[in-house]
Amino acid sequence: MTKTESTKSRILDAAEQLFAERGFAETSLRTITTRARVNLASVNYHFGSKKSLIQAVFDRFLQDFTKELSLELMTLEQLEPVQLEAEKLLNALIKPLLSLNSRRDNAISIFMRLLGRAYAETQGHLRRYVTDKYGHVLVRFTHLFQKGYPSLTIDQIFWRLHYMLGSMIFTLGGSEALRQISQADFNRDLGVEDVIKEMVPFLAAGMKA
């Protein structure tokens, strides 16, 4: 890794942690530069603006996630409608999610918290950016649900996907705390994969209700 790449990575590492912890509005560029141990000129050189930095933070997650999700969707798109069960569709999300943790520690939790922040805070530029760059993959996922559950209206699918994502964000964004509770109260030592395994049947039941 070159010095330039190292500086850029340190900025992104600091920004994603701070955005997840404090939110976008409450995190200043100066706070990011202090944690990353770089000067403000470095942020301006690599990203140009805070909005571009926010977008770059999401890119690090979404580039890998949507690439792997697209491969999963290609397989599902060959199936007949009757074969497109909710569990199967949801599991298509799981492998790309888990692969994030294989690249960087605690990546799933950080990604989910960032998504939660994006939902809770007004970040119109981010929604437009994600929709323009990655929306085509998410549309394919929605179309598969429509194909598998043709009795549901488009707005029903929209809301059910929204509730599903909200549940995933809450559960996986705070998975470390939930795993500690599981260990303390039920003597069950769960990993992230175990938490997801517990969650999928619940989400699937809601999607196809």
C-alpha positions as a printed Julia matrix, in Angstrom:
209×3 Matrix{Float64}:
   0.0     0.0     0.0
   1.38    3.4    -1.0
   1.47    6.38    1.33
  -1.42    7.96   -0.6
  -3.53    4.8    -0.32
  -2.68    4.51    3.38
  -3.81    8.09    4.04
  -7.06    7.56    2.14
  -7.77    4.32    4.01
  -7.13    5.95    7.38
  -9.57    8.72    6.53
 -12.24    6.2     5.46
 -11.66    4.03    8.53
 -12.03    7.01   10.85
 -15.02    8.42    8.98
 -17.04    5.19    8.95
 -16.48    4.65   12.67
 -17.42    8.21   13.58
 -20.42    8.36   11.26
 -21.69    5.09   12.75
 -21.12    6.28   16.32
 -22.24    9.92   16.1
 -24.14   10.35   12.84
 -23.33   12.42    9.79
 -24.4    15.85   11.01
 -22.63   15.53   14.37
 -19.32   14.42   12.85
 -17.15   17.25   11.58
 -14.28   16.89    9.14
 -11.97   18.13   11.88
 -13.08   15.3    14.15
 -12.34   12.84   11.34
  -8.91   14.29   10.62
  -8.0    14.15   14.32
  -8.87   10.46   14.58
  -7.22    9.63   11.24
  -4.13   11.68   12.16
  -4.17   13.61    8.9
  -4.67   17.25    8.0
  -7.78   18.78    6.46
  -5.99   19.26    3.14
  -5.7    15.47    2.82
  -9.47   15.06    3.11
 -10.04   17.77    0.52
  -7.45   16.21   -1.79
  -8.91   12.68   -1.66
 -12.62   13.46   -1.39
 -13.27   17.13   -2.06
 -16.19   17.49    0.35
 -17.92   15.89    3.3
 -20.73   14.65    1.05
 -18.24   12.9    -1.21
 -16.57   11.35    1.83
 -19.92   10.0     3.06
 -20.53    8.51   -0.38
 -17.06    6.95   -0.42
 -17.7     5.35    2.97
 -20.83    3.68    1.61
 -18.99    2.69   -1.57
 -16.56    0.57    0.44
 -19.44   -1.57    1.66
 -21.8    -1.45   -1.3
 -19.26   -2.23   -4.05
 -18.48   -5.63   -2.55
 -21.98   -6.3    -1.25
 -23.83   -5.56   -4.49
 -21.25   -7.43   -6.59
 -21.82  -10.63   -4.6
 -25.56  -10.05   -4.32
 -25.77   -9.73   -8.09
 -24.26  -13.21   -8.45
 -26.78  -14.63   -5.98
 -29.62  -12.97   -7.88
 -28.47  -14.43  -11.18
 -29.07  -17.9    -9.76
 -32.49  -16.99   -8.37
 -33.57  -15.37  -11.63
 -33.37  -18.79  -13.3
 -35.98  -20.27  -10.94
 -39.71  -20.62  -11.43
 -41.96  -18.34   -9.32
 -43.08  -21.22   -7.09
 -39.44  -21.84   -6.15
 -38.86  -18.28   -4.96
 -39.59  -18.78   -1.29
 -39.01  -15.91    1.12
 -36.3   -17.82    3.0
 -34.42  -18.44   -0.22
 -34.64  -14.79   -1.22
 -33.49  -13.6     2.18
 -30.6   -16.05    2.21
 -29.4   -14.42   -1.01
 -28.58  -11.39    1.14
 -26.76  -13.34    3.82
 -23.68  -14.55    1.93
 -22.81  -11.04    0.64
 -23.33   -9.66    4.15
 -21.11  -12.26    5.8
 -18.41  -11.68    3.21
 -18.08   -8.1     4.52
 -16.85   -9.44    7.87
 -14.3   -11.63    6.1
 -12.69   -8.5     4.69
 -12.76   -6.24    7.75
 -13.52   -6.81   11.42
 -17.04   -5.9    12.57
 -17.94   -4.67    9.08
 -21.55   -5.93    9.2
 -22.33   -4.06   12.41
 -20.77   -0.84   11.12
 -22.58   -1.13    7.79
 -25.94   -1.67    9.48
 -25.41    1.27   11.81
 -24.48    3.46    8.86
 -27.66    2.38    7.06
 -29.63    3.2    10.19
 -28.08    6.66   10.29
 -28.89    7.15    6.61
 -32.53    6.29    7.29
 -32.81    8.47   10.38
 -30.96   11.54    9.11
 -31.77   13.6     6.06
 -29.12   12.69    3.5
 -30.83   13.28    0.16
 -27.53   13.31   -1.72
 -26.71    9.83   -0.37
 -30.04    8.34   -1.37
 -29.64    9.74   -4.9
 -26.06    8.51   -5.12
 -26.89    4.98   -3.93
 -29.96    4.77   -6.15
 -28.04    5.92   -9.24
 -25.04    3.65   -8.67
 -26.51    0.55   -7.03
 -30.26    0.83   -7.48
 -30.37   -1.6   -10.39
 -29.27   -4.47   -8.14
 -31.84   -3.62   -5.47
 -34.55   -3.39   -8.13
 -33.7    -6.92   -9.26
 -34.14   -8.14   -5.68
 -37.54   -6.43   -5.45
 -38.64   -7.93   -8.78
 -37.84  -11.41   -7.5
 -40.15  -10.86   -4.55
 -42.85   -9.69   -6.93
 -42.28  -12.8    -9.05
 -42.41  -15.13   -6.05
 -45.4   -13.46   -4.38
 -47.59  -12.07   -7.19
 -50.59  -11.68   -4.87
 -48.79   -8.86   -3.05
 -49.16   -5.33   -4.38
 -46.1    -3.22   -5.14
 -46.7    -1.04   -2.09
 -47.08   -4.11    0.15
 -43.73   -5.39   -1.05
 -42.18   -1.96   -0.5
 -43.35   -1.82    3.12
 -42.4    -5.4     3.88
 -38.92   -4.87    2.5
 -38.72   -1.68    4.56
 -39.72   -3.53    7.77
 -37.3    -6.33    6.93
 -34.4    -3.92    6.46
 -35.31   -2.1     9.66
 -35.22   -5.37   11.61
 -31.86   -6.28   10.1
 -30.39   -2.87   10.87
 -31.56   -2.97   14.5
 -30.48   -6.57   15.1
 -27.15   -6.63   13.27
 -26.18   -3.07   14.15
 -26.4    -4.03   17.83
 -25.45   -7.69   17.45
 -22.56   -7.49   19.89
 -24.85   -6.34   22.72
 -27.47   -8.97   21.8
 -24.82  -11.69   21.81
 -23.68  -10.6    25.26
 -27.27  -10.8    26.5
 -27.62  -14.26   24.98
 -24.47  -15.41   26.76
 -25.43  -13.89   30.11
 -29.13  -14.8    30.19
 -29.3   -18.03   28.16
 -25.72  -19.33   28.28
 -25.62  -19.34   24.47
 -22.44  -18.15   22.8
 -23.63  -16.84   19.42
 -21.67  -15.56   16.46
 -23.03  -13.18   13.85
 -23.98  -16.13   11.64
 -26.01  -17.61   14.5
 -27.86  -14.33   15.02
 -28.7   -14.21   11.31
 -29.88  -17.83   11.38
 -32.26  -16.95   14.22
 -33.52  -13.9    12.35
 -34.22  -15.25    8.83
 -37.29  -17.44    9.66
 -38.87  -14.5    11.51
 -38.27  -12.12    8.6
 -39.49  -14.68    6.06
 -42.73  -15.19    7.96
 -43.36  -11.46    7.87
 -42.53  -11.15    4.18
 -44.99  -13.84    3.11
 -47.76  -13.2     5.65
